[in-house]
Tab-separated table of C-alpha atoms in Angstrom:
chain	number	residue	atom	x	y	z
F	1	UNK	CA	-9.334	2.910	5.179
F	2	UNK	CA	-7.584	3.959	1.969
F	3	UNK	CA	-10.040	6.604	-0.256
F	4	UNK	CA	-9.310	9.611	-2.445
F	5	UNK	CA	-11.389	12.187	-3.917
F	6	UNK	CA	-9.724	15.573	-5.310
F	7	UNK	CA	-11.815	17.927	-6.009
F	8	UNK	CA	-11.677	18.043	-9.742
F	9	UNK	CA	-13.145	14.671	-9.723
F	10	UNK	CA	-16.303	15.734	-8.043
F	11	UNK	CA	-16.589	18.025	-11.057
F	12	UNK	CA	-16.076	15.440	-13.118
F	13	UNK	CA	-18.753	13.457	-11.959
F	14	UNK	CA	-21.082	16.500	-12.709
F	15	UNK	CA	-20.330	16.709	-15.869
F	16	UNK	CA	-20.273	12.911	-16.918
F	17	UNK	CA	-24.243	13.673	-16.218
F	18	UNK	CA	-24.971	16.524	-18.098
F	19	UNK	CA	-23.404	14.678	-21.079
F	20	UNK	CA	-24.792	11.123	-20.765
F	21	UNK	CA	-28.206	12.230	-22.355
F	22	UNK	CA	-26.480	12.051	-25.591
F	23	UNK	CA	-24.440	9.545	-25.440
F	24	UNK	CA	-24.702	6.230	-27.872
F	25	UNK	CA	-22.357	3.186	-25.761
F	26	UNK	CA	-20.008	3.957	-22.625
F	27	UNK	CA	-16.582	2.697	-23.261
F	28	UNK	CA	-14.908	1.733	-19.430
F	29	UNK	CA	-11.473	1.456	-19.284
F	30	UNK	CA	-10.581	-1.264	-16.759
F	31	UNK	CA	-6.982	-2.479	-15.833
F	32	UNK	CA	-6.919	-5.981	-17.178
F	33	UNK	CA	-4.790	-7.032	-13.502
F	34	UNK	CA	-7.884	-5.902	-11.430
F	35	UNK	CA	-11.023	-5.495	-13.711
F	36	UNK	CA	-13.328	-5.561	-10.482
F	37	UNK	CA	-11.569	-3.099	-8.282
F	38	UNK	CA	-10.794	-1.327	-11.423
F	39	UNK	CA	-14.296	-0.358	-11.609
F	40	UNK	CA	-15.941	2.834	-10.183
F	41	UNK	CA	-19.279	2.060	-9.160
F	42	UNK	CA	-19.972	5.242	-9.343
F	43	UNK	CA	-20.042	4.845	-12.937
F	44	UNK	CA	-21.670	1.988	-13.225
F	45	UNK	CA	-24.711	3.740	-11.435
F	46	UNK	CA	-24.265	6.536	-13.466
F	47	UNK	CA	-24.347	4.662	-16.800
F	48	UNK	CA	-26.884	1.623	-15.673
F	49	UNK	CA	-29.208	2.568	-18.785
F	50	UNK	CA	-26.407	2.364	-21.433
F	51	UNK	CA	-24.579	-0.384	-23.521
F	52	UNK	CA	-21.310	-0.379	-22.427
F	53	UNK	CA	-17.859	-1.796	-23.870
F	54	UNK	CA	-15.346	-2.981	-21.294
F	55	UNK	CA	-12.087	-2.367	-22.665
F	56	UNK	CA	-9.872	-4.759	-20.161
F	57	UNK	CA	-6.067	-2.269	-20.504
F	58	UNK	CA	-2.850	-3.845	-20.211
F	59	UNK	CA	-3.953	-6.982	-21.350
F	60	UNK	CA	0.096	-7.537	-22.223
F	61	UNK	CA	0.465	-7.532	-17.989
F	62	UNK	CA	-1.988	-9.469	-17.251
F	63	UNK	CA	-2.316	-13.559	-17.097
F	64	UNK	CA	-4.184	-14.294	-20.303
F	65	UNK	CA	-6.248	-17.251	-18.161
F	66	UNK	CA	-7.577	-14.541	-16.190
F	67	UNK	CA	-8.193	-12.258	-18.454
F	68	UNK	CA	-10.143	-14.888	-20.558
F	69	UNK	CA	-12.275	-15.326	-17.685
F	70	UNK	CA	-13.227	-12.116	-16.984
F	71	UNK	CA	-14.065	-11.542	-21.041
F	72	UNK	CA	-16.326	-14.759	-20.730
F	73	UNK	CA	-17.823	-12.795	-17.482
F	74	UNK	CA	-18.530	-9.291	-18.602
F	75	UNK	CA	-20.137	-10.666	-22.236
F	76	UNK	CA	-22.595	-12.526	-19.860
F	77	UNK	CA	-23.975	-9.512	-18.852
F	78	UNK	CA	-27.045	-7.601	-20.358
F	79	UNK	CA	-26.291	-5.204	-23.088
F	80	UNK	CA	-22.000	-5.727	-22.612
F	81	UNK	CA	-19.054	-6.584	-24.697
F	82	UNK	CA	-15.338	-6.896	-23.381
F	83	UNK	CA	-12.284	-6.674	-25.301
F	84	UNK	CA	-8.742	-6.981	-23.781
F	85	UNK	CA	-6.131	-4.795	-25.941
F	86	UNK	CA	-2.411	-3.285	-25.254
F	87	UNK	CA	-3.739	0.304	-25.650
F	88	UNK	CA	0.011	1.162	-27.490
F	89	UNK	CA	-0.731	-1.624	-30.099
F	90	UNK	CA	-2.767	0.278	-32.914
F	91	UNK	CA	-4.171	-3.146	-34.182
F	92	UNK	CA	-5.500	-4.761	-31.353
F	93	UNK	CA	-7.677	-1.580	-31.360
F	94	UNK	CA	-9.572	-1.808	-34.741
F	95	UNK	CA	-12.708	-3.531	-33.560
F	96	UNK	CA	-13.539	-0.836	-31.043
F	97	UNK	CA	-15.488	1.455	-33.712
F	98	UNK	CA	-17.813	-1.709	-34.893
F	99	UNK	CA	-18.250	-3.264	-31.579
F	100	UNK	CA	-19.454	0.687	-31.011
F	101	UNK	CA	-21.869	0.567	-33.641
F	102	UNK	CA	-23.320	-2.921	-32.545
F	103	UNK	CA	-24.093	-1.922	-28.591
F	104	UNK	CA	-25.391	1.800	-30.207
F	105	UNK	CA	-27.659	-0.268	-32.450
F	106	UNK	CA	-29.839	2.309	-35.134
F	107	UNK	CA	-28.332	5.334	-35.196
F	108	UNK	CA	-28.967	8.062	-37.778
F	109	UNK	CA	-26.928	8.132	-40.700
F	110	UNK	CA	-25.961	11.667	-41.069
F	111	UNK	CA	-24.252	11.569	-37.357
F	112	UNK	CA	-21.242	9.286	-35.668
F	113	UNK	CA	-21.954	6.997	-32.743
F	114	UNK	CA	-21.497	9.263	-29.596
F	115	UNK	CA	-19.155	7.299	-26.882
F	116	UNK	CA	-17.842	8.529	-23.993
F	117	UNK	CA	-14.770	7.238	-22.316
F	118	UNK	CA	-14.859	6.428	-18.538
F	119	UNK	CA	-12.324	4.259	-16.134
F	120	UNK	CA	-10.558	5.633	-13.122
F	121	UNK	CA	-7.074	7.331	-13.401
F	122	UNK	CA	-4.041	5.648	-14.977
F	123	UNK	CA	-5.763	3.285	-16.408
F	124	UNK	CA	-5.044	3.856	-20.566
F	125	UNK	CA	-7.556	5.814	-21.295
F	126	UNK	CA	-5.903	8.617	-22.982
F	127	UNK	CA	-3.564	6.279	-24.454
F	128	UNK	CA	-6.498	4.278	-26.107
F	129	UNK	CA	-8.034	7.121	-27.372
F	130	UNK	CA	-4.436	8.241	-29.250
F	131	UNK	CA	-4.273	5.196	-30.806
F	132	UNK	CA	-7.860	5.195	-31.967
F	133	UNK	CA	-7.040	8.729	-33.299
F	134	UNK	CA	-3.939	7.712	-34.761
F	135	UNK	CA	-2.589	11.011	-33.729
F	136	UNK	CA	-2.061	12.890	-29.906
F	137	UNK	CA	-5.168	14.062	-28.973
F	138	UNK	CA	-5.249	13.192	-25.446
F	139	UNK	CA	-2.191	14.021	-22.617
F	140	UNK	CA	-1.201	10.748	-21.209
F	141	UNK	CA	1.175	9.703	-18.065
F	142	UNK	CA	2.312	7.580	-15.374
F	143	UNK	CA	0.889	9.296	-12.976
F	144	UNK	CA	-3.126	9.118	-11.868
F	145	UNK	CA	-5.392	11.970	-12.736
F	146	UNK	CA	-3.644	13.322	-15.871
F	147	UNK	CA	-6.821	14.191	-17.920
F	148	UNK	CA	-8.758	17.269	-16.005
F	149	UNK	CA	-11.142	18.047	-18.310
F	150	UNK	CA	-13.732	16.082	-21.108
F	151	UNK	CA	-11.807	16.133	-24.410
F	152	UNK	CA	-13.951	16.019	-28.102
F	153	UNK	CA	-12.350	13.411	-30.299
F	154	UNK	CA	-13.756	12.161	-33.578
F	155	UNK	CA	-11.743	9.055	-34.635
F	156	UNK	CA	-12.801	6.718	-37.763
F	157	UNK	CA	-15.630	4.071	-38.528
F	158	UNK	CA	-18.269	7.264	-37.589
F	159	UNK	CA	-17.666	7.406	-33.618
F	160	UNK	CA	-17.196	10.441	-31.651
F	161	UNK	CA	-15.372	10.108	-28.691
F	162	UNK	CA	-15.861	11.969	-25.692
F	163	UNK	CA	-12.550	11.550	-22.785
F	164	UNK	CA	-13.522	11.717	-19.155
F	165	UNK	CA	-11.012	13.076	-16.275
F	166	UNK	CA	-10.620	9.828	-14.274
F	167	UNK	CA	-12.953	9.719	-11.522
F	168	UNK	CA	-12.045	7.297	-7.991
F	169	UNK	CA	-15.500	7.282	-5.462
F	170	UNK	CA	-15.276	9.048	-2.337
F	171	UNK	CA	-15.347	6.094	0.135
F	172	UNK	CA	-13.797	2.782	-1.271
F	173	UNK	CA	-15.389	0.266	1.052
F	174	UNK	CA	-13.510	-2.942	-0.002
F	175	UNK	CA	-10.181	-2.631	1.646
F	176	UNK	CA	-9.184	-5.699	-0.179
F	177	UNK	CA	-9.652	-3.310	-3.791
F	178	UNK	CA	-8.152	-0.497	-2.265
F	179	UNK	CA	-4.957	-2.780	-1.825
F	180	UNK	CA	-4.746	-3.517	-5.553
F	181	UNK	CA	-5.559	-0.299	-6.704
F	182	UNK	CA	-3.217	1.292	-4.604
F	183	UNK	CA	-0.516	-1.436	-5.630
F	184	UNK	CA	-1.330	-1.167	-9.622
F	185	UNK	CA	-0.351	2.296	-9.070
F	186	UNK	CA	-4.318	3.591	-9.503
F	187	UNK	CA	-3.900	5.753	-6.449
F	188	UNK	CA	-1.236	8.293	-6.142
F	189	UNK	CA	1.789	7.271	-3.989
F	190	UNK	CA	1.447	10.058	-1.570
F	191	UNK	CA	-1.953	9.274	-0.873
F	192	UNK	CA	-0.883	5.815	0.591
F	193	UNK	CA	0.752	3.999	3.267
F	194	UNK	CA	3.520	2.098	0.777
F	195	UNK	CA	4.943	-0.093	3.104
F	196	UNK	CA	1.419	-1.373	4.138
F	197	UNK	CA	0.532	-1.604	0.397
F	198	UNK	CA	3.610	-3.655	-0.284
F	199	UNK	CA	2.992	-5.859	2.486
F	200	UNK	CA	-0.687	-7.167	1.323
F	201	UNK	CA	0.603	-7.344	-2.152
F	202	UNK	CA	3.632	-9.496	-1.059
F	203	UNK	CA	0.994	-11.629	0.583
F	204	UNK	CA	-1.376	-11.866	-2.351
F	205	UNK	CA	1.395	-12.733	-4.824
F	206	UNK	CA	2.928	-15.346	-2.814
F	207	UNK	CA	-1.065	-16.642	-3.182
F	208	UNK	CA	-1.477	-16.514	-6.425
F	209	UNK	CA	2.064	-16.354	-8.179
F	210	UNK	CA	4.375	-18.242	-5.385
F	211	UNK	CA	6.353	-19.027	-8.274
F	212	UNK	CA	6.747	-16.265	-9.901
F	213	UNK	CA	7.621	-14.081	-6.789
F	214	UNK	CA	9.812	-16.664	-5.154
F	215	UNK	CA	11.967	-16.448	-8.852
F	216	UNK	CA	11.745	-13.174	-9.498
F	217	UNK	CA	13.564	-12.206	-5.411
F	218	UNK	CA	15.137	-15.637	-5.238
F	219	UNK	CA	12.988	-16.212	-1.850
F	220	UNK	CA	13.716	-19.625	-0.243
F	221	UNK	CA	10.209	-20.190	1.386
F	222	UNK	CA	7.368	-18.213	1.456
F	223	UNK	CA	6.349	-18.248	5.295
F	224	UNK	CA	2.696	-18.698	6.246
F	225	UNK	CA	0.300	-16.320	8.253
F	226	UNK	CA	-1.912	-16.992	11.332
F	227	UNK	CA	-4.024	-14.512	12.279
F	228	UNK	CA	-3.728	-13.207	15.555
F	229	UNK	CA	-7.063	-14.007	17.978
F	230	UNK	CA	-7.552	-10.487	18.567
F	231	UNK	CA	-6.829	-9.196	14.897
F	232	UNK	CA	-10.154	-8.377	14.744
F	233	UNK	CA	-10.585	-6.243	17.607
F	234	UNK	CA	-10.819	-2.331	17.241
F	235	UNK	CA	-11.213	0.507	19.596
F	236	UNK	CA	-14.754	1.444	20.248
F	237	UNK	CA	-15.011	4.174	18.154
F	238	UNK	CA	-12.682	2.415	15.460
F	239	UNK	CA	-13.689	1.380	12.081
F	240	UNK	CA	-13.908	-2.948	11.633
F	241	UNK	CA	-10.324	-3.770	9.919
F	242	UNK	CA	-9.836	-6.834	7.625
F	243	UNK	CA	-6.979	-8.783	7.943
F	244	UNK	CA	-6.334	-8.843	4.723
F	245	UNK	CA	-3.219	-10.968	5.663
F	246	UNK	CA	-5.184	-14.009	6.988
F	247	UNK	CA	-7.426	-13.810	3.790
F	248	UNK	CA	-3.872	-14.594	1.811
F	249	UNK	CA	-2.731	-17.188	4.352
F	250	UNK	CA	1.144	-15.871	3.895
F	251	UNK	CA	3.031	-13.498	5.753
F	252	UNK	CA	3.677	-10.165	3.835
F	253	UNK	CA	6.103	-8.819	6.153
F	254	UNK	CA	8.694	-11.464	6.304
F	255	UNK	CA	8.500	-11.567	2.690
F	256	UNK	CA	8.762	-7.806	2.172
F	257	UNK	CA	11.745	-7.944	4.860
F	258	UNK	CA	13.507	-10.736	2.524
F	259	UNK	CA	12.953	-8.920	-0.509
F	260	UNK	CA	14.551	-5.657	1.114
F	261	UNK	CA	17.342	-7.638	2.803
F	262	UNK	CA	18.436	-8.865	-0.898
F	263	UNK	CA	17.601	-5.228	-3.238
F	264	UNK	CA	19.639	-2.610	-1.145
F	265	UNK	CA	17.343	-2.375	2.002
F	266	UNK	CA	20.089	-4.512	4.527
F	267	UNK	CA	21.172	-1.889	6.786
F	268	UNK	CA	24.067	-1.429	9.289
F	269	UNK	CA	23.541	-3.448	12.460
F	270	UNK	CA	20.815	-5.898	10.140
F	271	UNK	CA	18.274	-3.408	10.331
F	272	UNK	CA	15.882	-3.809	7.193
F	273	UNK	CA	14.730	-1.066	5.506
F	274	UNK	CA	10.660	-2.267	4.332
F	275	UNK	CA	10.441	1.484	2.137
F	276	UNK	CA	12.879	0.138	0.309
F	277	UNK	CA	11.207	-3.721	-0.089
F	278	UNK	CA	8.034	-1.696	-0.850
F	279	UNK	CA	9.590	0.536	-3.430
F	280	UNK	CA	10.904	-1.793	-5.320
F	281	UNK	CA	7.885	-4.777	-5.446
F	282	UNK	CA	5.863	-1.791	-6.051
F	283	UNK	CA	7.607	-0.676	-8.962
F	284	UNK	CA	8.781	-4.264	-10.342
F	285	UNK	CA	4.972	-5.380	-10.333
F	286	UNK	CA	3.473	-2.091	-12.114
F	287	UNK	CA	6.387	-2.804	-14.767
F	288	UNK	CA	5.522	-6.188	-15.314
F	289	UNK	CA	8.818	-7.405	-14.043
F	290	UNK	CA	7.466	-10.026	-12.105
F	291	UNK	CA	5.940	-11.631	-15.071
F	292	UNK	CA	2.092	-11.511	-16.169
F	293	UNK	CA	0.089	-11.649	-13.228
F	294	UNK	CA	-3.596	-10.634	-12.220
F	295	UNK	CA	-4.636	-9.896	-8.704
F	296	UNK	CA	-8.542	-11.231	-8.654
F	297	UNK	CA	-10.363	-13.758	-10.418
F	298	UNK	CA	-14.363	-13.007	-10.862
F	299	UNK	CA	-14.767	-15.426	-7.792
F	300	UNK	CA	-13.041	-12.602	-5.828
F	301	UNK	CA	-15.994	-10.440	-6.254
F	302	UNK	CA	-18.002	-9.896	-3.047
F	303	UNK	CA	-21.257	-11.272	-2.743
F	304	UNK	CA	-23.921	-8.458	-1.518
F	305	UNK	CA	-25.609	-9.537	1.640
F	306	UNK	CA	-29.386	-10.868	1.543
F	307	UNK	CA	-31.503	-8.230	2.587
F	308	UNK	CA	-32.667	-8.700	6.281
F	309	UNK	CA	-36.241	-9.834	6.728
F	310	UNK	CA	-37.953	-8.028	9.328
F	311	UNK	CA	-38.429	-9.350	12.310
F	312	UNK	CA	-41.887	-10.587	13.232
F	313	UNK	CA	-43.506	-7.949	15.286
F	314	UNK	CA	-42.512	-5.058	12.534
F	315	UNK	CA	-44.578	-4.280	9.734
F	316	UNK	CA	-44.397	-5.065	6.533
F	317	UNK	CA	-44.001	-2.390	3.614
F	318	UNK	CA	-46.985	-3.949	2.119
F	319	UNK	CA	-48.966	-3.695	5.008
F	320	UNK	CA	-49.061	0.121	5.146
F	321	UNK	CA	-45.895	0.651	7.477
F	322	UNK	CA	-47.235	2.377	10.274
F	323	UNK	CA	-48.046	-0.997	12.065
F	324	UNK	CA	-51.870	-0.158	12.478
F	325	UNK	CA	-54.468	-2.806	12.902
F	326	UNK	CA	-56.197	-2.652	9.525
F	327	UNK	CA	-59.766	-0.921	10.130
């Protein structure tokens, strides 16, 4: 399973909660391509008692359908707004400090609306919060994990902003999120098996965007998948693998192969060189070269299991748990 967790992050976490106390709204900075795996749930635990403003990044990547969607979804939710913004577009971000002041509610007049700025690495956040300064406050790159520290920042319309390192969780469950994020670029490069990241994404795009991929590598068929009948069979002491592959219904592989046979990856004696296919869907689809494109839909989110009724012969919470006749 894919999962990260430097060190530094872990501090992180620890000091998200000694700061929260004071702390007005919680802005979280989601990737507009992926706004559920996008999300630490870490955070969200962390935060459950606050108003918080979902600023969906990269909006100028991502298919506006989509993204209208997942607005419509996260201002259905108790005490949430969404906005989708291009971080490096200074306009789009003007109704951050109201939208602020409305989740804060009353707040005292002689002090700014405290904020704090949250979202998991590469995401925009230090490039939002330079463009709500107008100025470079925060360090910004292409590269996860830039911020290391919490940065003081107050910008206009009475808000204080407080920056957050970007913090991943220590066990991402959902292999199908660890894909995207690892794909979007989320997850450092060395930290991940790129041709197997390639491969899913190849499979997911030719799902969602067969146009757009078939275009974009001139592709002359996009070739199904069926699942091996033991795909789901692990060793003993093995962890349960999704084929993330059937889920698509496409073959990843032959179309990573065909991408790689046409972009430099055709090697003497036919031998096809997938790093190379992986390198560069990897890099065309963080660029936007493949065209605007979002990898889940709020119907993608998993739905948590009912919680298993006991079975008849063990007793009930309410009955005092030890399973004693009652006196």
């Amino acid at each position: 399973m894919l999962g990260w967790f430097p060190g530094h992050m872990n501090k992180a976490r620890r000091q998200i909660l000694e700061a929260l106390p004071e702390i007005d709204v919680v802005i979280e900075v989601l990737d507009a391509r992926l706004p559920y795996s996008s999300a630490n749930p870490m955070l969200a635990e962390l935060t459950r008692h606050k108003p918080v403003l979902k600023i969906l990044s990269r909006a100028d990547l991502a298919d506006p359908e989509r993204t209208r969607e997942w607005t419509a979804f996260f201002d259905a939710q108790d005490d949430t707004r969404a906005l989708a913004v291009t971080t490096t577009q200074a306009r789009e971000l003007k109704r951050i400090p109201k939208l602020c002041h409305e989740l804060a509610g009353q707040v005292r007049a002689d002090r700014d609306v405290r904020v704090m700025v949250m979202g998991i690495p590469n995401v925009g956040k230090s490039t939002l919060i330079n463009g709500l300064a107008g100025r470079t406050i925060a360090k910004t790159g292409n590269e996860p994990a830039v911020t290391k520290r919490q940065q003081k920042v107050r910008i206009g319309g009475r808000v204080a902003l407080i920056d957050t390192p970007g913090v991943l969780w220590p066990k991402i469950e959902d292999q199908a999120s660890a894909h995207r994020l690892a794909a979007s670029g989320a997850i450092r490069d060395t930290a991940i098996d790129y041709v197997d990241v390639a491969v899913v994404a190849a499979a997911e795009l030719a799902r969602r965007y067969p146009e757009a991929l078939s275009a974009r590598y001139k592709l002359k068929s996009l070739p199904a998948y069926t699942a091996h009948p033991d795909a789901d069979q692990v060793d003993a002491d093995g962890p349960v693998r999704v084929d993330l592959l059937a889920l698509s219904g496409y073959d990843g592989h032959a179309i990573l192969s065909e991408i790689a046979s046409k972009r430099g990856g055709l090697r003497a004696g036919g031998e096809i060189d997938l790093h190379r296919g992986a390198e560069v869907l990897l890099h065309e689809l963080r660029d936007g070269k493949l065209g605007r494109l979002t990898l889940e839909t709020p119907a993608d989110i998993p739905v948590a299991p009912e919680p298993e009724e006991p079975a008849p012969d063990e007793p009930r919470p309410e009955d005092g748990g030890d399973g004693a006749e009652p006196a």
